[in-house]
mmCIF file of C-alpha atoms in Angstrom:
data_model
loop_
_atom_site.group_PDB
_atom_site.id
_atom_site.type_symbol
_atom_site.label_atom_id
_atom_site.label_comp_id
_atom_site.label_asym_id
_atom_site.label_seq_id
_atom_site.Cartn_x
_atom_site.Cartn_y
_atom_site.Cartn_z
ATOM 1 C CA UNK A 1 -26.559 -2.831 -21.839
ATOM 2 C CA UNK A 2 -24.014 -1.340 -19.087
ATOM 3 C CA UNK A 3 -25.211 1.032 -17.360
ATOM 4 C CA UNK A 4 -23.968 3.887 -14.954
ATOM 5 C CA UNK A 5 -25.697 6.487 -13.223
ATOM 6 C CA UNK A 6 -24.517 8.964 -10.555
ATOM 7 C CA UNK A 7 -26.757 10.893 -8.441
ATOM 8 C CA UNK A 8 -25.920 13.567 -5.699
ATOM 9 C CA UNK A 9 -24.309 16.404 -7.164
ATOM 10 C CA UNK A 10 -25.303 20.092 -7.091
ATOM 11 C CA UNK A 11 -23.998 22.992 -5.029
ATOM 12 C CA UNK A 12 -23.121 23.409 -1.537
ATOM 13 C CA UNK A 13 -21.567 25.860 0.930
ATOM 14 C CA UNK A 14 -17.581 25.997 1.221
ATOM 15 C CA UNK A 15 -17.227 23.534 4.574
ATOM 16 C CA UNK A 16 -20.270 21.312 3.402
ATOM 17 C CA UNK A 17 -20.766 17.842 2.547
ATOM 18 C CA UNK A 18 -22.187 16.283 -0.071
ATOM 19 C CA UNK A 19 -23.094 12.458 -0.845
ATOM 20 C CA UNK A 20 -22.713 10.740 -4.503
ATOM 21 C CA UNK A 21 -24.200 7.624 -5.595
ATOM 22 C CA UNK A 22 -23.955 5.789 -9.224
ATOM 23 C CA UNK A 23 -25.917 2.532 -9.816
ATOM 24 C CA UNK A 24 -24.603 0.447 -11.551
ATOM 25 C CA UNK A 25 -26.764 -2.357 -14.138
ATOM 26 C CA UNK A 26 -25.475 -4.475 -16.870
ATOM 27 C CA UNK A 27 -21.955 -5.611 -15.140
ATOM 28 C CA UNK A 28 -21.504 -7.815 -12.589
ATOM 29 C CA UNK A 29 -21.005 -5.488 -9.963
ATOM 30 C CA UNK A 30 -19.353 -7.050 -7.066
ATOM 31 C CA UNK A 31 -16.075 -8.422 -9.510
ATOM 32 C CA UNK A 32 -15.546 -4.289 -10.919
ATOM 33 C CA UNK A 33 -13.355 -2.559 -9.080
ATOM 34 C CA UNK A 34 -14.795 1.183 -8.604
ATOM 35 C CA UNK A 35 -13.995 4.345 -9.296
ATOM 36 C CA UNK A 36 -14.369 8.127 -8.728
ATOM 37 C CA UNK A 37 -12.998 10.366 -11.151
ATOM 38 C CA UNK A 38 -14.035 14.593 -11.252
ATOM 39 C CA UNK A 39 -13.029 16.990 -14.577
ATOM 40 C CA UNK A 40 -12.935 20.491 -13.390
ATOM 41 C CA UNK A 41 -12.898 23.119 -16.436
ATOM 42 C CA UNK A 42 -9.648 23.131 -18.250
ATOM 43 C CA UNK A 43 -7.806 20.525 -16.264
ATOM 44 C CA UNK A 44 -7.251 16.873 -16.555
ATOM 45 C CA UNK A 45 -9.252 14.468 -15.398
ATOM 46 C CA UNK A 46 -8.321 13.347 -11.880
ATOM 47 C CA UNK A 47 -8.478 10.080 -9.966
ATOM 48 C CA UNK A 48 -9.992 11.256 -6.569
ATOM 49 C CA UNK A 49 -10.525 7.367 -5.056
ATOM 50 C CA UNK A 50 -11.032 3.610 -6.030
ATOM 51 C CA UNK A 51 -12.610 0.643 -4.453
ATOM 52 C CA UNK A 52 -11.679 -2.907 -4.952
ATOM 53 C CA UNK A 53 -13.797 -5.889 -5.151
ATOM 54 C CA UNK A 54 -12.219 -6.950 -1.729
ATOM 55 C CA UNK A 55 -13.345 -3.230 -0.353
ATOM 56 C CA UNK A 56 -9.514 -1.728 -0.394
ATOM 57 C CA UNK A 57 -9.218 1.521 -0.689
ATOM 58 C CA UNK A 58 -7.167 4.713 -2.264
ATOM 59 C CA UNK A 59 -7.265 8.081 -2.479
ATOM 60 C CA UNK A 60 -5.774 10.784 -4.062
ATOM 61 C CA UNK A 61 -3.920 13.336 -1.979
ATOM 62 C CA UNK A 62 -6.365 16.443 -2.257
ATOM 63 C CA UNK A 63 -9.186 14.018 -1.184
ATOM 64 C CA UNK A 64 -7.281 11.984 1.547
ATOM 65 C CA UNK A 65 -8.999 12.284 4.889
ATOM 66 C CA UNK A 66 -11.973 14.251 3.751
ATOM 67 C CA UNK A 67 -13.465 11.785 0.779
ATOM 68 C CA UNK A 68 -14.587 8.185 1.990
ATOM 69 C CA UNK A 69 -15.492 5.644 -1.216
ATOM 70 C CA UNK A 70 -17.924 2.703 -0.233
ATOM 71 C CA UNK A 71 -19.917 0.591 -1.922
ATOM 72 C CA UNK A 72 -23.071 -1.705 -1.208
ATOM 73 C CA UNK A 73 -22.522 -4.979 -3.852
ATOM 74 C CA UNK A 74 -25.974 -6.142 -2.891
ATOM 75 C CA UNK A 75 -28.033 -2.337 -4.830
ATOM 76 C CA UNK A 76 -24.810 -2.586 -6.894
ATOM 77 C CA UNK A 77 -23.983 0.887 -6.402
ATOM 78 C CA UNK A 78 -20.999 3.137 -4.900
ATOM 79 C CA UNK A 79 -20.811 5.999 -2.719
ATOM 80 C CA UNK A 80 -18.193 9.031 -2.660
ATOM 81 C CA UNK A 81 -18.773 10.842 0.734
ATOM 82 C CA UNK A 82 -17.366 14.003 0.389
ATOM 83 C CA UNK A 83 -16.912 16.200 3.534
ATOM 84 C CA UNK A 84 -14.902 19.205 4.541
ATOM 85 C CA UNK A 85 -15.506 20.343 0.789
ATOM 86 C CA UNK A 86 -13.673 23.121 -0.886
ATOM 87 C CA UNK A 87 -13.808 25.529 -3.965
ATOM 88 C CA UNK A 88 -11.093 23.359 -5.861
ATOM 89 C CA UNK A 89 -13.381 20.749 -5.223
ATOM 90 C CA UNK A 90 -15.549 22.089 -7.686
ATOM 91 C CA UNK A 91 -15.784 19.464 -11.038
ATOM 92 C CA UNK A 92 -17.553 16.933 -12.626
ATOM 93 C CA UNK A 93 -17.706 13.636 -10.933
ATOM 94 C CA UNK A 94 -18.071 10.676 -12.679
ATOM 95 C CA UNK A 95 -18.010 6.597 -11.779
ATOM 96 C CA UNK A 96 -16.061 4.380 -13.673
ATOM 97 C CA UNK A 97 -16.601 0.268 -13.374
ATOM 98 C CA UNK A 98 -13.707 -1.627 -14.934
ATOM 99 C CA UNK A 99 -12.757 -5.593 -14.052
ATOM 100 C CA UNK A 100 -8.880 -7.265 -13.314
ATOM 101 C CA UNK A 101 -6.623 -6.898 -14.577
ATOM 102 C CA UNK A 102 -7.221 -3.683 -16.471
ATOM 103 C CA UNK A 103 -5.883 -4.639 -19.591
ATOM 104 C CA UNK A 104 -8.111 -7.543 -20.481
ATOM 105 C CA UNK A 105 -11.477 -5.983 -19.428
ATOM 106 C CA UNK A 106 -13.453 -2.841 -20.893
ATOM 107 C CA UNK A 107 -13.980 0.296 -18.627
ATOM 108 C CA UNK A 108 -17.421 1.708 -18.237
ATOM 109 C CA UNK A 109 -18.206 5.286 -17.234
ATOM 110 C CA UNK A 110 -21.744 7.326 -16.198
ATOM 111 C CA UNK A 111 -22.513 10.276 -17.588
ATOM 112 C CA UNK A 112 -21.283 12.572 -14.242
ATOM 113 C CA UNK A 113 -22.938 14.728 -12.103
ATOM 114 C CA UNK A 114 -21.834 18.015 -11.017
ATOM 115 C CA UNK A 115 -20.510 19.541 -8.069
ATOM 116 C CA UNK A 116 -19.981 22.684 -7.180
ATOM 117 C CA UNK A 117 -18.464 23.914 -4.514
ATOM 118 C CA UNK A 118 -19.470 27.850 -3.784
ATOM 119 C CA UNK A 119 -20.153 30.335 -1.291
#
């Protein structure tokens, strides 16, 4: 059974920083590439940054230079660091495991953890 669980969210001071894990079990970790993904109410959901199994790295262009995405194959589990952070930062951020090429493999998500981003 796959399993995904982020930890980290809750609610911190305009400026602040915040740390998010999710564990991963059930997958072979260190052949997913990882992702971070946040919902805020009534928007899409967004692609905030991705890992590769060779450690590359992306981000999206609200995050870039404030968000670093890391991940530790040996506890299977990813990090979003999230500094600098901002009201419109404010969502539901969830991890999201999925193998390549993306059209062969399933995609796995956690259940999310909130952040929330207030003063």
């Amino acid at each position: 059974q796959v399993q995904l669980v982020e930890s980290g969210g809750g609610l911190v001071q305009p400026g602040g920083s915040l740390r998010l894990s999710c564990e991963a079990s059930g997958i072979t970790f260190s052949i997913n590439n990882m992702r971070w993904y946040r919902q805020a109410p009534g928007k899409q959901r967004e692609l905030v940054a991705t890992i590769t199994t060779s450690g590359s790295t992306n981000y999206a262009d609200s995050v870039r230079g404030r968000f670093t995405i890391s991940r530790d194959n040996a506890k299977n589990t990813v990090y979003l660091q999230m500094n600098s952070l901002k009201p419109e930062d404010t969502a539901v951020y969830s991890c999201n495991a999925r193998r390549s090429p993306d059209r062969y493999y399933a995609e796995y998500w956690g259940q999310g953890t909130q952040v929330t981003v207030s003063s």
